[in-house]
Amino acid sequence: MNPLLQVRQHGQQLWLDNLSRTLLNDGHLARLIAEDGIAGVTTNPAIFHKAIADGRYYESDLDALREQPMDAEGRYEALVLPDVRRACDLLLPLHEESDGDAGYVSLEVSPVLAHDADATFAAGMRLNATIDRPNLLIKVPATAAGVEAVERLIGAGVSVNVTLMFSLAHVDAVAEAYLRGLERLRRAGGELAPVRSVASLFLSRVDTLIDKQLEEAGGTALELRGRTAVAMARLAYQRYRERFHSAGFEALRAAGAHPQSLLWASTGTKNPAYSDLLYVEPLIGAETVNTLPDATLAALRDHGRIAPTLESGTEAAAAHYAALRALGIDLNTAGERLQREGLAQFEQAFTALLELTA
């Protein structure tokens, strides 16, 4: 059986971490949905930069847009928002068949707004209204301002993908913002059932940073390399289970609310010494999402070994965290650094993107 379809049998959705007009026009995304069970799409500024820079389907539209009285960001949105809408439409049957559990497309607010809660909220509301599809997720970074905007967007009935999470502290802050947003929505008399959220925990960059610190420590610390991100994901999943499958969530669940699912992001292995499926095979579990770049998706299809692995090794994950603390490695501090660096990379990609459409 196709390993990609096997993953779904264990309750995990696979989303494609890519979108372009080429994928849409050539029918490739439709085939991934129909044949491989791809259940969603994620995007970011770097993905759209590559799509427009390399894609043959954008040139004539961009030339025409340059004749219009709009700025570079307006041209960018005029190019990509129709693609997002088309992807939403491709996934809409799955969204409807699953009663809203699957079939989402994520669209990011400008990373330039990451430290402005009001502007992020306004951008999220505008993009949600512009796309006007029930299976859109507005992507918001897990900065302090972003977390505030998440609460307000959820409170306004907008579904959200919270991105750039790199630590358990981020996991907790984002989940609590989601719960507060649901309470806001309930108090306002809104419907909770249509609102969904995923919390995107970035993995490979965590190992890249922590491995360097372990190499500096040397000795037995070297044995801990390549294990931090998976340990973090397993501990995050335990927190998810405790938070959303406990009595504390029952009142919201009874009102129609859904848990905020964890999404594994940054799942392409960066260290060639590690398995190309390091952030896939050990993290298969119910009520989760793994968003995969094309190469990782192909690797999983080719030689993936599928089993329900996410809840195994939880004690070892806790022991790994304890060993890092004993070495003086603070994973929450590391998470803040990685978030700053990740946001800077998205800002650079967004700047380059606007240079393309200027």
XYZ file of C-alpha atoms in Angstrom:
358
model
C 0.000 0.000 0.000
C 1.101 3.563 -0.674
C 2.836 4.706 2.547
C 1.221 8.139 2.202
C -2.208 6.544 2.442
C -1.093 4.362 5.332
C -0.243 7.440 7.376
C -3.865 8.589 7.154
C -4.999 5.269 8.640
C -3.163 6.236 11.831
C -5.054 9.522 12.098
C -2.377 11.854 10.753
C -2.884 14.150 7.784
C -0.128 14.879 5.276
C -0.074 18.368 3.774
C 2.099 19.632 0.939
C 4.476 22.420 1.897
C 4.327 24.014 -1.531
C 2.001 25.823 -3.915
C 2.481 27.253 -7.382
C 0.503 27.866 -10.526
C 2.534 25.072 -12.135
C 1.245 22.590 -9.538
C -2.282 23.778 -10.244
C -2.203 24.148 -14.019
C -0.345 20.896 -14.690
C -2.720 18.902 -12.472
C -0.014 17.773 -10.081
C -1.748 19.018 -6.936
C -4.990 17.367 -8.021
C -3.130 14.063 -8.474
C -1.500 14.350 -5.054
C -4.922 14.802 -3.499
C -6.557 11.988 -5.466
C -3.742 9.412 -5.458
C -1.662 10.163 -2.360
C -4.287 11.461 0.017
C -2.679 14.876 0.462
C -5.106 16.652 2.777
C -3.879 20.246 2.809
C -1.400 22.831 1.546
C 0.886 25.250 3.377
C 2.576 28.299 1.892
C 5.028 30.984 2.962
C 6.847 33.924 1.319
C 9.794 31.743 0.256
C 7.443 29.307 -1.487
C 5.717 32.096 -3.412
C 9.048 33.709 -4.312
C 10.228 30.456 -5.872
C 6.893 29.923 -7.611
C 6.904 33.357 -9.274
C 10.644 33.405 -10.029
C 10.640 29.951 -11.640
C 7.090 29.610 -12.898
C 6.254 30.169 -16.529
C 2.594 30.829 -15.788
C 3.091 34.174 -14.039
C 4.968 36.254 -16.608
C 2.102 37.585 -18.721
C -0.076 38.350 -15.687
C 2.784 40.179 -13.983
C 3.466 42.230 -17.102
C -0.199 43.231 -17.201
C -0.247 44.057 -13.494
C 2.723 46.375 -13.925
C 0.491 48.508 -16.099
C -1.961 48.881 -13.232
C -1.792 51.583 -10.520
C -0.809 49.299 -7.636
C 2.257 48.714 -5.483
C 4.484 45.621 -5.386
C 2.536 44.009 -2.552
C -0.709 44.558 -4.407
C 0.748 42.844 -7.487
C 2.014 39.962 -5.353
C -1.452 39.430 -3.894
C -3.083 39.762 -7.312
C -0.823 36.943 -8.515
C -1.046 34.490 -5.617
C -4.468 34.970 -4.022
C -6.253 33.402 -7.017
C -3.889 30.421 -6.710
C -4.742 30.070 -3.024
C -8.436 30.215 -3.878
C -7.994 27.533 -6.560
C -6.167 25.278 -4.092
C -8.974 25.806 -1.586
C -11.489 24.771 -4.246
C -9.509 21.635 -5.094
C -9.533 20.629 -1.432
C -13.101 21.727 -0.715
C -14.672 18.286 -1.395
C -12.328 16.734 1.178
C -13.115 19.564 3.585
C -16.828 18.891 3.239
C -16.516 15.086 3.407
C -14.467 15.325 6.607
C -16.848 17.805 8.269
C -14.084 20.388 8.332
C -11.349 18.167 9.728
C -9.185 18.285 6.588
C -8.724 20.057 3.277
C -7.109 23.343 4.355
C -4.841 25.836 2.597
C -2.666 28.173 4.678
C -1.898 31.760 3.655
C 0.543 33.904 5.628
C 0.071 37.509 6.641
C 3.019 39.732 5.796
C 5.967 38.881 8.079
C 6.682 42.608 8.285
C 3.678 42.823 10.639
C 4.953 40.184 13.074
C 5.349 42.592 15.998
C 2.158 44.579 15.388
C -0.925 42.834 16.781
C -3.421 45.332 15.367
C -1.965 45.216 11.857
C -1.713 41.417 11.917
C -5.343 41.119 13.002
C -6.473 43.556 10.314
C -4.453 41.741 7.628
C -5.837 38.387 8.714
C -9.403 39.644 8.572
C -8.833 41.205 5.142
C -7.192 38.131 3.615
C -9.841 35.834 5.067
C -12.589 37.964 3.521
C -10.754 38.260 0.189
C -10.205 34.516 -0.251
C -13.716 33.821 1.089
C -13.351 30.066 1.471
C -14.271 27.986 4.540
C -11.073 25.930 4.252
C -8.574 28.790 4.477
C -6.199 29.081 7.416
C -4.619 32.472 8.069
C -0.971 31.982 9.060
C 0.212 34.128 11.956
C 3.653 33.910 13.624
C 3.877 32.943 17.294
C 5.494 36.218 18.349
C 4.007 38.002 21.364
C 2.038 40.292 19.035
C 1.108 37.357 16.823
C -0.253 35.400 19.782
C -2.462 38.374 20.674
C -3.681 38.549 17.074
C -4.420 34.802 17.105
C -6.706 35.223 20.101
C -8.545 38.059 18.362
C -8.833 36.245 15.018
C -10.203 33.101 16.650
C -12.562 35.332 18.635
C -13.764 36.756 15.317
C -14.398 33.286 13.909
C -11.331 33.146 11.643
C -9.423 29.848 11.377
C -5.684 30.153 11.987
C -2.399 28.332 11.408
C 0.065 29.600 14.009
C 3.568 29.388 12.583
C 7.198 29.776 13.717
C 6.885 27.805 16.968
C 10.207 26.422 18.176
C 9.709 25.480 21.839
C 7.298 24.030 24.359
C 6.842 27.567 25.698
C 5.558 28.570 22.269
C 3.249 25.546 22.245
C 1.726 26.558 25.582
C 1.343 30.251 24.702
C -0.331 29.484 21.386
C -2.716 26.894 22.831
C -3.787 29.261 25.594
C -4.396 32.038 23.048
C -6.569 29.650 21.041
C -8.608 28.758 24.127
C -9.050 32.425 25.026
C -10.157 33.130 21.466
C -12.753 30.364 21.631
C -14.078 31.821 24.876
C -14.313 35.247 23.214
C -16.231 33.773 20.323
C -18.592 31.880 22.620
C -19.310 34.982 24.729
C -20.080 36.908 21.535
C -22.598 34.272 20.501
C -20.533 33.025 17.563
C -20.416 29.486 16.200
C -17.409 27.539 17.445
C -17.743 24.474 15.206
C -16.519 26.063 11.929
C -13.371 27.494 13.562
C -10.204 25.424 13.288
C -6.568 25.948 14.161
C -3.257 24.190 13.790
C -0.106 25.035 15.726
C 3.021 24.596 13.601
C 6.058 23.341 15.498
C 9.281 23.741 13.488
C 11.647 20.804 13.868
C 14.800 20.582 11.743
C 16.107 24.008 12.732
C 15.935 22.992 16.399
C 18.307 20.087 15.818
C 20.615 22.261 13.727
C 21.061 24.743 16.589
C 21.133 22.301 19.497
C 23.511 19.948 17.714
C 26.030 22.795 17.439
C 25.804 23.386 21.173
C 26.237 19.667 21.866
C 29.306 19.568 19.627
C 30.780 22.460 21.581
C 30.160 20.530 24.815
C 31.790 17.383 23.390
C 32.200 14.083 25.216
C 29.012 12.164 25.998
C 26.944 15.180 24.919
C 27.590 14.121 21.338
C 25.302 11.130 21.900
C 22.353 13.510 22.213
C 22.682 14.936 18.697
C 19.793 14.623 16.271
C 17.214 13.786 18.922
C 16.021 17.106 20.329
C 13.358 18.018 17.773
C 11.629 14.634 17.912
C 11.749 14.733 21.714
C 10.190 18.207 21.662
C 7.402 17.061 19.340
C 6.597 14.052 21.510
C 6.436 16.177 24.652
C 4.301 18.759 22.834
C 1.887 15.993 21.848
C 1.569 14.915 25.474
C 0.656 18.492 26.368
C -1.870 18.508 23.530
C -3.492 15.345 24.905
C -3.570 16.726 28.425
C -5.006 20.060 27.327
C -7.595 19.066 24.745
C -8.634 15.616 25.968
C -9.328 16.545 29.562
C -12.231 17.853 31.600
C -10.910 21.391 31.173
C -11.859 21.410 27.476
C -15.227 19.701 27.846
C -17.347 22.857 28.099
C -15.866 24.261 24.909
C -16.132 20.894 23.170
C -19.793 20.690 24.154
C -20.273 24.117 22.572
C -18.841 22.776 19.290
C -15.151 23.655 19.646
C -12.380 21.511 18.195
C -8.868 20.951 19.565
C -5.988 22.921 18.099
C -4.018 20.245 16.243
C -0.254 20.141 16.254
C 1.426 20.419 12.872
C 5.018 19.267 12.290
C 6.779 21.870 10.139
C 10.319 22.254 8.808
C 10.389 18.505 8.224
C 13.017 18.347 5.506
C 16.153 16.869 7.096
C 19.032 19.355 6.922
C 21.855 17.099 8.184
C 22.739 14.515 5.503
C 23.993 12.170 8.235
C 20.408 11.742 9.458
C 17.502 9.841 7.938
C 15.621 11.768 5.280
C 12.467 10.832 7.202
C 13.738 11.779 10.679
C 10.838 14.178 11.217
C 8.194 11.909 9.709
C 8.508 8.257 10.731
C 8.920 8.863 14.507
C 6.023 11.348 14.666
C 3.002 9.517 13.254
C 0.015 9.877 15.527
C -3.675 10.695 15.687
C -5.017 14.232 15.349
C -1.765 15.638 13.974
C -0.587 17.077 10.670
C 2.790 16.748 8.983
C 3.493 19.236 6.213
C 6.138 17.969 3.810
C 8.243 19.602 1.092
C 8.262 17.779 -2.224
C 11.505 15.865 -1.617
C 10.411 14.550 1.772
C 7.027 13.585 0.367
C 8.752 11.623 -2.403
C 11.041 9.913 0.123
C 8.077 8.877 2.257
C 6.275 7.483 -0.765
C 9.418 5.601 -1.837
C 10.636 4.005 1.394
C 8.559 5.166 4.330
C 7.991 2.758 7.213
C 4.595 3.512 8.687
C 3.581 2.791 12.278
C 1.910 4.741 15.114
C 5.112 6.049 16.691
C 4.281 9.420 18.217
C 3.303 8.237 21.685
C 6.257 5.886 22.075
C 9.417 7.136 23.725
C 7.775 9.855 25.816
C 9.855 8.966 28.877
C 13.003 9.010 26.757
C 11.988 12.431 25.425
C 11.643 13.777 28.964
C 15.020 12.264 29.872
C 16.566 13.919 26.813
C 15.258 17.296 27.938
C 16.651 16.691 31.424
C 20.052 15.825 29.935
C 20.073 19.066 27.948
C 19.193 21.074 31.057
C 22.050 19.388 32.904
C 24.365 20.651 30.172
C 23.032 24.183 30.607
C 21.088 24.184 27.333
C 17.874 26.178 27.688
C 15.447 25.120 24.971
C 13.078 28.021 25.538
C 15.931 30.483 25.009
C 16.930 28.524 21.916
C 13.337 28.703 20.715
C 13.290 32.495 20.975
C 16.508 32.734 18.969
C 15.183 30.385 16.299
C 11.938 32.306 16.044
C 13.823 35.567 15.499
C 15.998 33.929 12.851
C 13.030 32.260 11.154
C 11.125 35.513 11.051
C 14.157 37.294 9.578
C 14.352 34.644 6.840
C 10.660 35.095 6.019
C 11.113 38.873 5.950
C 14.042 38.496 3.548
C 12.005 36.188 1.325
C 9.091 38.633 1.398
C 11.380 41.527 0.465
C 12.782 39.500 -2.432
C 9.251 38.591 -3.450
C 8.221 42.223 -3.629
C 11.336 42.993 -5.663
C 10.045 40.461 -8.204
C 6.701 42.199 -8.446
C 7.965 45.804 -8.301
